[in-house]
Amino acid sequence: MTEAGEFYVGYHPAAPTRLAGRLRRIVTLLLVVVALLAVALALTQDRADPGVFEYGHLRALRGQLREFPYPSLLVPDPSPTNRSAAYTRYLLVAEGKHGAQALTAGRDGAWVELTGTRIAREGREMLELAPDGLMETPPAPNVRMGIQIPPPTSLGVETLTGEIVDSKCWLGVMKPATRTVHRGCATRCLSGGIPPLLLVRDTSGATTAQLLLVGTDGRAAHERFKALVGRDVELTGEVIRDGDLLVMRVASIVIP
């Protein structure tokens, strides 16, 4: 048989030399192409959201409850030299797609110890309360005067365009937690009482502000926004600075 007629017979222990070399080159080229395609596809994907959800790890926090507009816990600075000013605010939710309103009702201003799972992103903290995870308790000796927060300050009426998300998923429970892919989940979360957030982004897509959304009376209004999640909306209302929170009292909604 001439070299031009080389072919492989399955029951032979090895392919002819030239045929084997050609197959090795083809297979190597295919592997390189597949690797380059994998890298190119990875580079085109959006980066994973940076939120944290400490699933399976419970922590206990002691602080003062705030019931309105959405439940939160103010945890004072443990330093004995700072008696009132410094604190960390944890927005509170229940397990699953539920807010913590039923768990904290009637306890505004109470000092409590809460047990739950931490959720966090970009300087905003949240705690998912465990069942029976709330216990009233005296404050630490260095904060017996309570946590003093400056009165809410109006920043005026603003018109802002952004995306409405449910705060629990966006802060770290789900990835991704925005746009159409997450709309069904976010709708159910807001129906259950999860606080809604408006994300305002710059031209690069980076979030420049996050505002807690409430009604014109300053009360929770999650039901009003559940049909608007995952899409760009234009909201007009008074923006309030309440301690470390930006809150918008939404007066009107326009879908561009």
PDB file of C-alpha atoms in Angstrom:
ATOM      1  CA  MET A   1       0.000   0.000   0.000  1.00  0.00           C
ATOM      2  CA  THR A   2       1.300   3.490  -0.844  1.00  0.00           C
ATOM      3  CA  GLU A   3       1.511   6.339   1.683  1.00  0.00           C
ATOM      4  CA  ALA A   4      -1.308   8.141  -0.100  1.00  0.00           C
ATOM      5  CA  GLY A   5      -3.594   5.243   0.699  1.00  0.00           C
ATOM      6  CA  GLU A   6      -3.039   5.194   4.484  1.00  0.00           C
ATOM      7  CA  PHE A   7      -6.116   4.472   6.544  1.00  0.00           C
ATOM      8  CA  TYR A   8      -6.785   3.190  10.036  1.00  0.00           C
ATOM      9  CA  VAL A   9      -8.141  -0.270  10.705  1.00  0.00           C
ATOM     10  CA  GLY A  10      -9.885  -0.514  14.056  1.00  0.00           C
ATOM     11  CA  TYR A  11      -8.362  -3.774  15.156  1.00  0.00           C
ATOM     12  CA  HIS A  12      -4.768  -2.554  14.513  1.00  0.00           C
ATOM     13  CA  PRO A  13      -2.941  -1.341  17.681  1.00  0.00           C
ATOM     14  CA  ALA A  14      -2.038   2.060  16.148  1.00  0.00           C
ATOM     15  CA  ALA A  15      -2.942   4.319  13.216  1.00  0.00           C
ATOM     16  CA  PRO A  16      -0.443   4.919  10.417  1.00  0.00           C
ATOM     17  CA  THR A  17       2.146   7.565  11.282  1.00  0.00           C
ATOM     18  CA  ARG A  18       1.008  10.339   8.917  1.00  0.00           C
ATOM     19  CA  LEU A  19      -2.675   9.822   9.703  1.00  0.00           C
ATOM     20  CA  ALA A  20      -2.047   9.834  13.460  1.00  0.00           C
ATOM     21  CA  GLY A  21      -0.028  13.062  13.243  1.00  0.00           C
ATOM     22  CA  ARG A  22      -2.729  14.799  11.209  1.00  0.00           C
ATOM     23  CA  LEU A  23      -5.422  13.765  13.695  1.00  0.00           C
ATOM     24  CA  ARG A  24      -3.332  15.044  16.616  1.00  0.00           C
ATOM     25  CA  ARG A  25      -2.994  18.450  14.964  1.00  0.00           C
ATOM     26  CA  ILE A  26      -6.736  18.640  14.249  1.00  0.00           C
ATOM     27  CA  VAL A  27      -7.677  17.645  17.803  1.00  0.00           C
ATOM     28  CA  THR A  28      -5.192  20.147  19.276  1.00  0.00           C
ATOM     29  CA  LEU A  29      -6.586  22.934  17.075  1.00  0.00           C
ATOM     30  CA  LEU A  30     -10.147  22.088  18.100  1.00  0.00           C
ATOM     31  CA  LEU A  31      -9.207  22.177  21.788  1.00  0.00           C
ATOM     32  CA  VAL A  32      -7.580  25.607  21.368  1.00  0.00           C
ATOM     33  CA  VAL A  33     -10.641  26.947  19.504  1.00  0.00           C
ATOM     34  CA  VAL A  34     -13.010  25.615  22.191  1.00  0.00           C
ATOM     35  CA  ALA A  35     -10.877  27.166  24.958  1.00  0.00           C
ATOM     36  CA  LEU A  36     -10.810  30.550  23.195  1.00  0.00           C
ATOM     37  CA  LEU A  37     -14.574  30.440  22.663  1.00  0.00           C
ATOM     38  CA  ALA A  38     -15.098  29.637  26.346  1.00  0.00           C
ATOM     39  CA  VAL A  39     -12.939  32.586  27.398  1.00  0.00           C
ATOM     40  CA  ALA A  40     -14.695  34.926  24.941  1.00  0.00           C
ATOM     41  CA  LEU A  41     -18.143  33.884  26.185  1.00  0.00           C
ATOM     42  CA  ALA A  42     -17.075  34.313  29.811  1.00  0.00           C
ATOM     43  CA  LEU A  43     -15.802  37.830  29.128  1.00  0.00           C
ATOM     44  CA  THR A  44     -19.112  38.865  27.566  1.00  0.00           C
ATOM     45  CA  GLN A  45     -21.170  37.827  30.580  1.00  0.00           C
ATOM     46  CA  ASP A  46     -22.219  40.252  33.302  1.00  0.00           C
ATOM     47  CA  ARG A  47     -20.235  39.962  36.495  1.00  0.00           C
ATOM     48  CA  ALA A  48     -21.954  38.157  39.359  1.00  0.00           C
ATOM     49  CA  ASP A  49     -23.667  40.461  41.816  1.00  0.00           C
ATOM     50  CA  PRO A  50     -21.446  41.150  44.849  1.00  0.00           C
ATOM     51  CA  GLY A  51     -24.116  40.577  47.498  1.00  0.00           C
ATOM     52  CA  VAL A  52     -23.605  38.274  50.466  1.00  0.00           C
ATOM     53  CA  PHE A  53     -26.115  35.782  51.898  1.00  0.00           C
ATOM     54  CA  GLU A  54     -24.718  33.906  54.899  1.00  0.00           C
ATOM     55  CA  TYR A  55     -27.032  30.930  54.441  1.00  0.00           C
ATOM     56  CA  GLY A  56     -26.752  28.422  57.281  1.00  0.00           C
ATOM     57  CA  HIS A  57     -24.866  30.818  59.537  1.00  0.00           C
ATOM     58  CA  LEU A  58     -27.034  32.430  62.231  1.00  0.00           C
ATOM     59  CA  ARG A  59     -25.892  35.472  64.162  1.00  0.00           C
ATOM     60  CA  ALA A  60     -27.399  37.329  67.104  1.00  0.00           C
ATOM     61  CA  LEU A  61     -27.704  41.133  67.092  1.00  0.00           C
ATOM     62  CA  ARG A  62     -28.875  43.447  69.855  1.00  0.00           C
ATOM     63  CA  GLY A  63     -30.316  46.849  69.114  1.00  0.00           C
ATOM     64  CA  GLN A  64     -33.370  49.066  68.908  1.00  0.00           C
ATOM     65  CA  LEU A  65     -36.293  48.318  66.595  1.00  0.00           C
ATOM     66  CA  ARG A  66     -37.702  50.775  64.107  1.00  0.00           C
ATOM     67  CA  GLU A  67     -41.073  49.658  62.765  1.00  0.00           C
ATOM     68  CA  PHE A  68     -41.578  52.313  60.077  1.00  0.00           C
ATOM     69  CA  PRO A  69     -41.550  52.723  57.161  1.00  0.00           C
ATOM     70  CA  TYR A  70     -40.181  49.177  56.967  1.00  0.00           C
ATOM     71  CA  PRO A  71     -38.855  47.193  59.939  1.00  0.00           C
ATOM     72  CA  SER A  72     -35.185  47.709  60.769  1.00  0.00           C
ATOM     73  CA  LEU A  73     -32.813  47.176  63.661  1.00  0.00           C
ATOM     74  CA  LEU A  74     -30.389  49.875  64.780  1.00  0.00           C
ATOM     75  CA  VAL A  75     -27.309  48.249  66.286  1.00  0.00           C
ATOM     76  CA  PRO A  76     -25.276  50.790  68.312  1.00  0.00           C
ATOM     77  CA  ASP A  77     -21.543  51.224  68.101  1.00  0.00           C
ATOM     78  CA  PRO A  78     -20.058  48.989  70.821  1.00  0.00           C
ATOM     79  CA  SER A  79     -17.507  51.667  71.738  1.00  0.00           C
ATOM     80  CA  PRO A  80     -18.262  53.009  75.249  1.00  0.00           C
ATOM     81  CA  THR A  81     -17.051  56.465  74.199  1.00  0.00           C
ATOM     82  CA  ASN A  82     -19.833  56.923  71.653  1.00  0.00           C
ATOM     83  CA  ARG A  83     -23.172  56.757  73.399  1.00  0.00           C
ATOM     84  CA  SER A  84     -25.630  57.654  70.691  1.00  0.00           C
ATOM     85  CA  ALA A  85     -24.443  58.699  67.244  1.00  0.00           C
ATOM     86  CA  ALA A  86     -22.933  55.639  65.581  1.00  0.00           C
ATOM     87  CA  TYR A  87     -25.032  52.658  64.596  1.00  0.00           C
ATOM     88  CA  THR A  88     -25.526  50.104  61.841  1.00  0.00           C
ATOM     89  CA  ARG A  89     -29.012  49.718  60.397  1.00  0.00           C
ATOM     90  CA  TYR A  90     -30.223  46.251  59.419  1.00  0.00           C
ATOM     91  CA  LEU A  91     -33.344  46.125  57.296  1.00  0.00           C
ATOM     92  CA  LEU A  92     -35.457  43.211  58.552  1.00  0.00           C
ATOM     93  CA  VAL A  93     -37.243  40.499  56.585  1.00  0.00           C
ATOM     94  CA  ALA A  94     -38.695  37.113  57.422  1.00  0.00           C
ATOM     95  CA  GLU A  95     -37.780  33.801  55.824  1.00  0.00           C
ATOM     96  CA  GLY A  96     -38.877  33.172  52.267  1.00  0.00           C
ATOM     97  CA  LYS A  97     -40.681  35.904  50.378  1.00  0.00           C
ATOM     98  CA  HIS A  98     -42.009  37.715  53.441  1.00  0.00           C
ATOM     99  CA  GLY A  99     -41.361  41.008  55.150  1.00  0.00           C
ATOM    100  CA  ALA A 100     -40.937  41.283  58.909  1.00  0.00           C
ATOM    101  CA  GLN A 101     -43.936  43.552  59.556  1.00  0.00           C
ATOM    102  CA  ALA A 102     -45.937  40.879  61.353  1.00  0.00           C
ATOM    103  CA  LEU A 103     -42.965  39.951  63.562  1.00  0.00           C
ATOM    104  CA  THR A 104     -42.198  43.513  64.671  1.00  0.00           C
ATOM    105  CA  ALA A 105     -45.726  44.980  64.904  1.00  0.00           C
ATOM    106  CA  GLY A 106     -46.207  47.124  68.015  1.00  0.00           C
ATOM    107  CA  ARG A 107     -42.534  47.028  68.996  1.00  0.00           C
ATOM    108  CA  ASP A 108     -41.328  50.342  67.577  1.00  0.00           C
ATOM    109  CA  GLY A 109     -38.515  51.636  69.799  1.00  0.00           C
ATOM    110  CA  ALA A 110     -38.156  48.376  71.750  1.00  0.00           C
ATOM    111  CA  TRP A 111     -34.734  46.983  72.576  1.00  0.00           C
ATOM    112  CA  VAL A 112     -34.428  43.444  71.268  1.00  0.00           C
ATOM    113  CA  GLU A 113     -32.019  40.649  70.496  1.00  0.00           C
ATOM    114  CA  LEU A 114     -32.576  39.226  67.021  1.00  0.00           C
ATOM    115  CA  THR A 115     -31.277  35.970  65.605  1.00  0.00           C
ATOM    116  CA  GLY A 116     -31.069  35.558  61.868  1.00  0.00           C
ATOM    117  CA  THR A 117     -29.072  35.340  58.677  1.00  0.00           C
ATOM    118  CA  ARG A 118     -27.078  38.315  57.419  1.00  0.00           C
ATOM    119  CA  ILE A 119     -27.626  39.663  53.906  1.00  0.00           C
ATOM    120  CA  ALA A 120     -25.437  42.548  52.711  1.00  0.00           C
ATOM    121  CA  ARG A 121     -24.294  44.560  49.700  1.00  0.00           C
ATOM    122  CA  GLU A 122     -22.541  47.882  49.120  1.00  0.00           C
ATOM    123  CA  GLY A 123     -22.777  49.152  52.670  1.00  0.00           C
ATOM    124  CA  ARG A 124     -26.416  48.133  53.184  1.00  0.00           C
ATOM    125  CA  GLU A 125     -27.167  45.444  55.768  1.00  0.00           C
ATOM    126  CA  MET A 126     -30.207  43.196  56.162  1.00  0.00           C
ATOM    127  CA  LEU A 127     -31.167  40.404  58.554  1.00  0.00           C
ATOM    128  CA  GLU A 128     -33.488  37.523  57.713  1.00  0.00           C
ATOM    129  CA  LEU A 129     -35.116  36.672  61.026  1.00  0.00           C
ATOM    130  CA  ALA A 130     -35.129  33.062  62.136  1.00  0.00           C
ATOM    131  CA  PRO A 131     -38.413  31.610  63.456  1.00  0.00           C
ATOM    132  CA  ASP A 132     -38.767  32.732  67.079  1.00  0.00           C
ATOM    133  CA  GLY A 133     -35.670  34.866  66.508  1.00  0.00           C
ATOM    134  CA  LEU A 134     -36.910  37.974  68.367  1.00  0.00           C
ATOM    135  CA  MET A 135     -36.530  38.496  72.092  1.00  0.00           C
ATOM    136  CA  GLU A 136     -37.001  41.769  73.963  1.00  0.00           C
ATOM    137  CA  THR A 137     -34.001  42.625  76.106  1.00  0.00           C
ATOM    138  CA  PRO A 138     -32.594  45.647  78.006  1.00  0.00           C
ATOM    139  CA  PRO A 139     -30.077  47.779  76.104  1.00  0.00           C
ATOM    140  CA  ALA A 140     -26.391  47.670  76.887  1.00  0.00           C
ATOM    141  CA  PRO A 141     -25.401  50.035  79.755  1.00  0.00           C
ATOM    142  CA  ASN A 142     -23.593  52.442  77.437  1.00  0.00           C
ATOM    143  CA  VAL A 143     -26.672  53.066  75.271  1.00  0.00           C
ATOM    144  CA  ARG A 144     -29.431  53.328  77.871  1.00  0.00           C
ATOM    145  CA  MET A 145     -30.401  56.759  76.537  1.00  0.00           C
ATOM    146  CA  GLY A 146     -31.339  55.183  73.219  1.00  0.00           C
ATOM    147  CA  ILE A 147     -30.043  55.663  69.724  1.00  0.00           C
ATOM    148  CA  GLN A 148     -30.467  59.254  68.627  1.00  0.00           C
ATOM    149  CA  ILE A 149     -31.011  59.842  64.912  1.00  0.00           C
ATOM    150  CA  PRO A 150     -31.288  63.360  63.467  1.00  0.00           C
ATOM    151  CA  PRO A 151     -34.827  64.217  62.376  1.00  0.00           C
ATOM    152  CA  PRO A 152     -35.605  63.265  58.768  1.00  0.00           C
ATOM    153  CA  THR A 153     -34.488  65.961  56.343  1.00  0.00           C
ATOM    154  CA  SER A 154     -36.295  66.769  53.110  1.00  0.00           C
ATOM    155  CA  LEU A 155     -34.024  67.009  50.062  1.00  0.00           C
ATOM    156  CA  GLY A 156     -36.837  68.349  47.912  1.00  0.00           C
ATOM    157  CA  VAL A 157     -38.979  66.880  45.166  1.00  0.00           C
ATOM    158  CA  GLU A 158     -36.996  64.904  42.611  1.00  0.00           C
ATOM    159  CA  THR A 159     -37.732  63.024  39.394  1.00  0.00           C
ATOM    160  CA  LEU A 160     -35.513  59.952  39.113  1.00  0.00           C
ATOM    161  CA  THR A 161     -35.295  57.164  36.562  1.00  0.00           C
ATOM    162  CA  GLY A 162     -34.174  53.717  37.602  1.00  0.00           C
ATOM    163  CA  GLU A 163     -35.146  50.102  38.182  1.00  0.00           C
ATOM    164  CA  ILE A 164     -37.346  48.896  41.042  1.00  0.00           C
ATOM    165  CA  VAL A 165     -36.040  45.748  42.761  1.00  0.00           C
ATOM    166  CA  ASP A 166     -36.908  43.790  45.868  1.00  0.00           C
ATOM    167  CA  SER A 167     -34.253  44.583  48.449  1.00  0.00           C
ATOM    168  CA  LYS A 168     -33.850  41.055  49.842  1.00  0.00           C
ATOM    169  CA  CYS A 169     -32.871  39.407  46.579  1.00  0.00           C
ATOM    170  CA  TRP A 170     -30.838  42.362  45.320  1.00  0.00           C
ATOM    171  CA  LEU A 171     -28.792  42.624  48.508  1.00  0.00           C
ATOM    172  CA  GLY A 172     -27.541  39.077  48.123  1.00  0.00           C
ATOM    173  CA  VAL A 173     -30.093  36.277  48.205  1.00  0.00           C
ATOM    174  CA  MET A 174     -30.427  35.897  44.411  1.00  0.00           C
ATOM    175  CA  LYS A 175     -27.958  36.364  41.555  1.00  0.00           C
ATOM    176  CA  PRO A 176     -29.027  37.894  39.239  1.00  0.00           C
ATOM    177  CA  ALA A 177     -31.701  39.920  41.024  1.00  0.00           C
ATOM    178  CA  THR A 178     -32.576  42.476  38.350  1.00  0.00           C
ATOM    179  CA  ARG A 179     -34.341  42.844  35.006  1.00  0.00           C
ATOM    180  CA  THR A 180     -36.751  40.464  33.280  1.00  0.00           C
ATOM    181  CA  VAL A 181     -35.096  37.249  34.445  1.00  0.00           C
ATOM    182  CA  HIS A 182     -35.941  38.106  38.069  1.00  0.00           C
ATOM    183  CA  ARG A 183     -39.312  39.791  37.595  1.00  0.00           C
ATOM    184  CA  GLY A 184     -41.480  36.892  38.748  1.00  0.00           C
ATOM    185  CA  CYS A 185     -39.500  36.381  41.948  1.00  0.00           C
ATOM    186  CA  ALA A 186     -39.352  40.095  42.754  1.00  0.00           C
ATOM    187  CA  THR A 187     -43.107  40.484  42.238  1.00  0.00           C
ATOM    188  CA  ARG A 188     -43.786  37.793  44.814  1.00  0.00           C
ATOM    189  CA  CYS A 189     -41.243  39.240  47.237  1.00  0.00           C
ATOM    190  CA  LEU A 190     -42.881  42.670  47.154  1.00  0.00           C
ATOM    191  CA  SER A 191     -46.304  41.048  47.513  1.00  0.00           C
ATOM    192  CA  GLY A 192     -45.033  39.464  50.723  1.00  0.00           C
ATOM    193  CA  GLY A 193     -43.823  42.743  52.209  1.00  0.00           C
ATOM    194  CA  ILE A 194     -40.146  42.888  51.184  1.00  0.00           C
ATOM    195  CA  PRO A 195     -39.050  46.571  51.022  1.00  0.00           C
ATOM    196  CA  PRO A 196     -38.790  47.907  47.424  1.00  0.00           C
ATOM    197  CA  LEU A 197     -35.725  49.819  46.283  1.00  0.00           C
ATOM    198  CA  LEU A 198     -35.195  52.157  43.354  1.00  0.00           C
ATOM    199  CA  LEU A 199     -31.746  51.688  41.794  1.00  0.00           C
ATOM    200  CA  VAL A 200     -30.441  54.775  40.027  1.00  0.00           C
ATOM    201  CA  ARG A 201     -27.576  54.026  37.633  1.00  0.00           C
ATOM    202  CA  ASP A 202     -25.044  56.091  35.709  1.00  0.00           C
ATOM    203  CA  THR A 203     -24.295  55.718  31.986  1.00  0.00           C
ATOM    204  CA  SER A 204     -21.917  52.818  32.668  1.00  0.00           C
ATOM    205  CA  GLY A 205     -24.619  50.865  34.485  1.00  0.00           C
ATOM    206  CA  ALA A 206     -23.103  51.307  37.954  1.00  0.00           C
ATOM    207  CA  THR A 207     -25.574  51.959  40.781  1.00  0.00           C
ATOM    208  CA  THR A 208     -25.145  55.509  42.073  1.00  0.00           C
ATOM    209  CA  ALA A 209     -28.067  55.609  44.526  1.00  0.00           C
ATOM    210  CA  GLN A 210     -30.593  53.306  46.147  1.00  0.00           C
ATOM    211  CA  LEU A 211     -33.800  54.733  47.553  1.00  0.00           C
ATOM    212  CA  LEU A 212     -36.353  53.005  49.751  1.00  0.00           C
ATOM    213  CA  LEU A 213     -39.802  53.528  48.222  1.00  0.00           C
ATOM    214  CA  VAL A 214     -42.839  54.509  50.290  1.00  0.00           C
ATOM    215  CA  GLY A 215     -46.183  56.198  49.737  1.00  0.00           C
ATOM    216  CA  THR A 216     -46.798  59.926  49.945  1.00  0.00           C
ATOM    217  CA  ASP A 217     -47.733  59.471  53.612  1.00  0.00           C
ATOM    218  CA  GLY A 218     -44.322  57.966  54.377  1.00  0.00           C
ATOM    219  CA  ARG A 219     -45.751  54.501  55.029  1.00  0.00           C
ATOM    220  CA  ALA A 220     -44.856  51.180  53.414  1.00  0.00           C
ATOM    221  CA  ALA A 221     -46.269  50.800  49.898  1.00  0.00           C
ATOM    222  CA  HIS A 222     -44.699  47.611  48.557  1.00  0.00           C
ATOM    223  CA  GLU A 223     -47.972  46.462  46.917  1.00  0.00           C
ATOM    224  CA  ARG A 224     -47.991  49.598  44.767  1.00  0.00           C
ATOM    225  CA  PHE A 225     -44.667  48.757  43.130  1.00  0.00           C
ATOM    226  CA  LYS A 226     -44.886  44.986  42.617  1.00  0.00           C
ATOM    227  CA  ALA A 227     -46.077  45.268  39.001  1.00  0.00           C
ATOM    228  CA  LEU A 228     -43.173  47.586  38.119  1.00  0.00           C
ATOM    229  CA  VAL A 229     -40.156  45.482  39.092  1.00  0.00           C
ATOM    230  CA  GLY A 230     -37.461  44.635  36.574  1.00  0.00           C
ATOM    231  CA  ARG A 231     -38.064  47.585  34.265  1.00  0.00           C
ATOM    232  CA  ASP A 232     -37.041  51.221  34.049  1.00  0.00           C
ATOM    233  CA  VAL A 233     -39.506  53.657  35.585  1.00  0.00           C
ATOM    234  CA  GLU A 234     -39.585  57.395  36.208  1.00  0.00           C
ATOM    235  CA  LEU A 235     -40.613  58.274  39.751  1.00  0.00           C
ATOM    236  CA  THR A 236     -41.387  61.709  41.130  1.00  0.00           C
ATOM    237  CA  GLY A 237     -41.639  62.429  44.820  1.00  0.00           C
ATOM    238  CA  GLU A 238     -40.114  63.999  47.872  1.00  0.00           C
ATOM    239  CA  VAL A 239     -36.726  62.539  48.801  1.00  0.00           C
ATOM    240  CA  ILE A 240     -36.075  62.254  52.530  1.00  0.00           C
ATOM    241  CA  ARG A 241     -32.770  61.588  54.266  1.00  0.00           C
ATOM    242  CA  ASP A 242     -33.604  59.496  57.333  1.00  0.00           C
ATOM    243  CA  GLY A 243     -30.335  58.780  59.083  1.00  0.00           C
ATOM    244  CA  ASP A 244     -28.403  56.476  56.748  1.00  0.00           C
ATOM    245  CA  LEU A 245     -31.401  55.919  54.439  1.00  0.00           C
ATOM    246  CA  LEU A 246     -32.605  57.741  51.364  1.00  0.00           C
ATOM    247  CA  VAL A 247     -36.383  57.419  51.152  1.00  0.00           C
ATOM    248  CA  MET A 248     -38.625  58.557  48.317  1.00  0.00           C
ATOM    249  CA  ARG A 249     -42.279  59.375  48.974  1.00  0.00           C
ATOM    250  CA  VAL A 250     -43.521  58.492  45.513  1.00  0.00           C
ATOM    251  CA  ALA A 251     -46.227  60.793  44.163  1.00  0.00           C
ATOM    252  CA  SER A 252     -46.261  59.786  40.499  1.00  0.00           C
ATOM    253  CA  ILE A 253     -44.989  56.959  38.291  1.00  0.00           C
ATOM    254  CA  VAL A 254     -44.228  57.095  34.579  1.00  0.00           C
ATOM    255  CA  ILE A 255     -43.085  54.117  32.485  1.00  0.00           C
ATOM    256  CA  PRO A 256     -40.834  55.549  29.743  1.00  0.00           C
TER     257      PRO A 256
END
